[in-house]
Short mmCIF file of C-alpha atoms in Angstrom, two decimals:
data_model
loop_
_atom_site.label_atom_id
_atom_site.label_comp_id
_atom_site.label_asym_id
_atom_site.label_seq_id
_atom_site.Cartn_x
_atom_site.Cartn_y
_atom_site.Cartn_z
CA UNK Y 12 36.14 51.89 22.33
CA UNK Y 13 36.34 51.17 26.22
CA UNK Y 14 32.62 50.14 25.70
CA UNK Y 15 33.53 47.54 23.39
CA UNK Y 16 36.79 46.12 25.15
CA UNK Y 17 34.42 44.22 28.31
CA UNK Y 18 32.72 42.24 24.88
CA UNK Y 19 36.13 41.77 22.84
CA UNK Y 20 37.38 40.07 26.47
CA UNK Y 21 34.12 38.23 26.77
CA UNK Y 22 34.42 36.91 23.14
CA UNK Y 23 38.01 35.96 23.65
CA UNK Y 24 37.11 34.02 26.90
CA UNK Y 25 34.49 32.30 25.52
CA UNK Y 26 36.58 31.34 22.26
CA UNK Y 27 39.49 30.16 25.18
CA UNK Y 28 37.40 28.28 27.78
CA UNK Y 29 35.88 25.76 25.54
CA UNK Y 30 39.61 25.19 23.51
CA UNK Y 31 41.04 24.89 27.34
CA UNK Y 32 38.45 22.32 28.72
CA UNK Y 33 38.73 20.21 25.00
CA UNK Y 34 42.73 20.24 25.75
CA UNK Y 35 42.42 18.84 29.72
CA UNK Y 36 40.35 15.94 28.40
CA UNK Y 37 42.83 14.92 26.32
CA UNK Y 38 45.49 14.96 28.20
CA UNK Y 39 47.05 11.22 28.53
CA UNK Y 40 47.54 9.40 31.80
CA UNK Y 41 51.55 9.84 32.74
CA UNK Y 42 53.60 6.74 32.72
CA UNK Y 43 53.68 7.33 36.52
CA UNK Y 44 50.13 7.44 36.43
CA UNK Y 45 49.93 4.68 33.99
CA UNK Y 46 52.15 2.28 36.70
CA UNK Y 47 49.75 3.48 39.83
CA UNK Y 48 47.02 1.79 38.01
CA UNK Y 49 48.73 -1.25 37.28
CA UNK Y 50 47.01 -2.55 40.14
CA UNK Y 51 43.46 -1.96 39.44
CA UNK Y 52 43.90 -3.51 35.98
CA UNK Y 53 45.14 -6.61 37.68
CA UNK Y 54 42.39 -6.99 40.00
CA UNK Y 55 40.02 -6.41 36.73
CA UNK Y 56 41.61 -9.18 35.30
CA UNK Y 57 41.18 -11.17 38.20
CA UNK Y 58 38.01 -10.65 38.02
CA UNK Y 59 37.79 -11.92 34.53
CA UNK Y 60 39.95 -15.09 35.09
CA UNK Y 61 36.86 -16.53 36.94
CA UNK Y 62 35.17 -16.92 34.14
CA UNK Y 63 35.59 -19.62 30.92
CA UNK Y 64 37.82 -18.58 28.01
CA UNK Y 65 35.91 -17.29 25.30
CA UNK Y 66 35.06 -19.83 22.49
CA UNK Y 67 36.56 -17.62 19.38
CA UNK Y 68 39.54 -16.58 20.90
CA UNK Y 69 41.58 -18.60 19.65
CA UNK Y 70 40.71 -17.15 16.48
CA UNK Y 71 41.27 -13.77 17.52
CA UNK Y 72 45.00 -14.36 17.99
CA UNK Y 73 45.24 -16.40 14.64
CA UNK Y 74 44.46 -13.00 13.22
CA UNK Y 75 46.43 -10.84 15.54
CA UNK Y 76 49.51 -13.16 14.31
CA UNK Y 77 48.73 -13.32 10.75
CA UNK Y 78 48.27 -9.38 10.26
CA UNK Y 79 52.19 -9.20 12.50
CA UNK Y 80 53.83 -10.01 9.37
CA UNK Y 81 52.58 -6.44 8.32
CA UNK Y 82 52.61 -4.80 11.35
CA UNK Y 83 54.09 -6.25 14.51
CA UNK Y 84 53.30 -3.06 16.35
CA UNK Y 85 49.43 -3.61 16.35
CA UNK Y 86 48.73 -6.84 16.03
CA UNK Y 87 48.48 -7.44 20.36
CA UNK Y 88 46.05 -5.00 20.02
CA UNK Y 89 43.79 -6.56 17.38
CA UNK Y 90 40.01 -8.46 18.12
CA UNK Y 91 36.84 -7.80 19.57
CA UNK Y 92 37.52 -6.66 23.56
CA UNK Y 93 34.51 -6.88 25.86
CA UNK Y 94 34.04 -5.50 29.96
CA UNK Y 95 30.71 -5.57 31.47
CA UNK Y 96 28.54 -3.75 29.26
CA UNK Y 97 30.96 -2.31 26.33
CA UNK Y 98 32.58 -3.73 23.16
CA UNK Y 99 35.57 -2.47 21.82
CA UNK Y 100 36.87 -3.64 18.17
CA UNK Y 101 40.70 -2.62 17.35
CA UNK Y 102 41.69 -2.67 13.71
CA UNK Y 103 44.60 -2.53 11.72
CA UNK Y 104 44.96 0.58 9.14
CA UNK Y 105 46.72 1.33 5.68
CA UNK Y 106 49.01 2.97 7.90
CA UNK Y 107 51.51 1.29 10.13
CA UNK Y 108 51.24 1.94 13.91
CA UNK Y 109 47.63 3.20 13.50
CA UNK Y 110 44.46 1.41 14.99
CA UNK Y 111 40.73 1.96 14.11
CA UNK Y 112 38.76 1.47 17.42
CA UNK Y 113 35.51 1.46 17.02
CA UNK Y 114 33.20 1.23 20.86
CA UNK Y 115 30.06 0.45 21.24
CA UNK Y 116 27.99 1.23 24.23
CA UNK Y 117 24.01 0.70 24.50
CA UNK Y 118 22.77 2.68 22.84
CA UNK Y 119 25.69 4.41 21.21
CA UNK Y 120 28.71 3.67 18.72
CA UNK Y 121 32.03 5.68 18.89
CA UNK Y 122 35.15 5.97 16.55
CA UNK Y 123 38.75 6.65 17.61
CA UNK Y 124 42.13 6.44 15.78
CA UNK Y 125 45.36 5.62 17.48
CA UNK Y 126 49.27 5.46 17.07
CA UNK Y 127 50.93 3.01 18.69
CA UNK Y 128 54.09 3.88 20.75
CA UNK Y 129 56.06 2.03 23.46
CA UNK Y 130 53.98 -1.02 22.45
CA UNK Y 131 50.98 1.27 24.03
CA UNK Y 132 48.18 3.09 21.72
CA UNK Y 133 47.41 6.67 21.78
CA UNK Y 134 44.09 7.54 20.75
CA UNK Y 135 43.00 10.86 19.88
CA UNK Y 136 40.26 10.44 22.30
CA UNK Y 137 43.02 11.27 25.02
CA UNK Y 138 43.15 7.55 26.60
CA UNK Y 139 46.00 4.73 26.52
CA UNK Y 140 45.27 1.50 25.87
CA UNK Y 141 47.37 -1.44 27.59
CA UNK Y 142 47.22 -4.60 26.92
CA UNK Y 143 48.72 -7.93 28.67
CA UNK Y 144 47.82 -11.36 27.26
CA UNK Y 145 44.25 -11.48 26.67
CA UNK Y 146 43.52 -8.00 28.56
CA UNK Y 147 43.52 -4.33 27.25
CA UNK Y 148 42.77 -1.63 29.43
CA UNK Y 149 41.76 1.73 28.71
CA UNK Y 150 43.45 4.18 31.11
CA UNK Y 151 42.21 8.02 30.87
CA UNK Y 152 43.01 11.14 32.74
CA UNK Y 153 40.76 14.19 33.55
CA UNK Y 154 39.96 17.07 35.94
CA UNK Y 155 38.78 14.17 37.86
CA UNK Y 156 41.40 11.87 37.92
CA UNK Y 157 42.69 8.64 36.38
CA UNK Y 158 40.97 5.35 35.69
CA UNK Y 159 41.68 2.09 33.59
CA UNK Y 160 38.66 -0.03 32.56
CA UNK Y 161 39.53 -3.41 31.39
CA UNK Y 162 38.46 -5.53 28.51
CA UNK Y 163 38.67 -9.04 27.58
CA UNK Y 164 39.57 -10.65 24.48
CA UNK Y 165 36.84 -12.16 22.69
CA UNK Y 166 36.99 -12.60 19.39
CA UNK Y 167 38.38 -11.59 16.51
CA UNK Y 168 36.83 -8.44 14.77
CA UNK Y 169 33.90 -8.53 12.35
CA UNK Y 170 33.47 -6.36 9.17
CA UNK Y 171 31.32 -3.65 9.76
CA UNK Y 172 28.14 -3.22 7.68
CA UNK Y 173 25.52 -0.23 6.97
CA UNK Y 174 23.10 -3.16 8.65
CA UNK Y 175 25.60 -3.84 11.34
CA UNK Y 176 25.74 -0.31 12.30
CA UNK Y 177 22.07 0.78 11.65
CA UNK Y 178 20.87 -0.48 14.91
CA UNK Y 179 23.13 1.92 16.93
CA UNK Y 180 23.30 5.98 17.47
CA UNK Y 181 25.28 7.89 15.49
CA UNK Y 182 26.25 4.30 13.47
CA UNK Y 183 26.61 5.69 9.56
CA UNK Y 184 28.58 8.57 10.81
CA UNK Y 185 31.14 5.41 12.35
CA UNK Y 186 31.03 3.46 9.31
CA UNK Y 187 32.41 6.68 7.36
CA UNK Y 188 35.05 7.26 9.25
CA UNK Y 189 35.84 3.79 9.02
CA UNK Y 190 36.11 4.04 6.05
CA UNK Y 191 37.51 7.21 5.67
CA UNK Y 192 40.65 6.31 7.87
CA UNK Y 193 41.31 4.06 5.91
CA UNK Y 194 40.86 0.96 8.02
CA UNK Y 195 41.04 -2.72 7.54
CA UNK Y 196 38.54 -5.00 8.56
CA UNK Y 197 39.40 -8.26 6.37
CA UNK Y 198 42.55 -10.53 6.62
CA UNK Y 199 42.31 -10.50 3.14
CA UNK Y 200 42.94 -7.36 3.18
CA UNK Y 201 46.63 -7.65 4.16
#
């Protein structure tokens, strides 16, 4: 038996380590954290005021206030956000407070749910996303710190397709858990 209890402790550790690393990225940004970055997301959108409005804005918030006759809570949230290199899509759900985000990243596509809660959304990636006007950013914490990225409204969001999707990584797997979730990607749909 003392032969076997260096493996059981090995087995354990190695069931624990990988649980324990999964649980520190997730952990959300405190608000205190949250307010030392307030900063950084303003010179981001500084950064972003240089340049034109986008030309299908406009249209982005005619959905946003259309779909906050349903859901008040996550209609700010709703469109097509861009930065620099990223897209990120927020859509409403069959179930109040929740938003679909769906990011795309050359050469990759990702899928995230969140709740909304003091007019912030949680994701179950472990990030918070802000948003301010025409500005969301996405504030994380990890074993390396904090950071907020921001993104710009753009547009309003587009119904994903098999075709859409085929062109990135990991795209059908997205699509299903679109649709899965039970997200909305129509007005119509409301």
């Amino acid at each position: 038996m003392k032969e076997q209890i260096p493996y059981i402790t090995l087995a354990i550790a190695l069931g624990i380590i990988p649980h324990f690393a999964y649980a520190q990225a997730q952990s959300y940004p405190t608000d205190e954290e949250l307010q030392k970055l307030m900063p950084d997301f303003q010179s981001q959108v500084n950064y972003w005021n240089q340049y034109e409005e986008p030309e299908r804005q406009s249209e982005a918030k005619t959905f946003a206030e259309n779909w906050s006759r349903r859901d008040p809570s996550i209609a700010p949230f709703l469109g097509q956000w861009t930065a620099i290199e990223e897209t990120m899509n927020i859509y409403p759900s069959t179930t109040a407070g929740q938003a679909c985000i769906i990011h795309t990243s050359e050469p990759e596509v990702s899928f995230s749910l969140g709740n909304v809660l003091n007019q912030q959304i949680y994701t179950d990636a472990g990030q918070v996303i802000i948003q301010q006007g025409n500005y969301a950013g996405v504030a994380w914490s990890n074993e390396n710190g904090t950071g907020i990225y921001v993104y710009r409204l753009i547009a309003p969001i587009e119904v994903p397709t098999r075709e859409s999707f085929s062109y990135w990584d990991n795209g059908s797997s997205v699509l299903e858990q679109f649709n899965a979730a039970g997200c909305i990607a129509q007005a119509t749909n409301f």
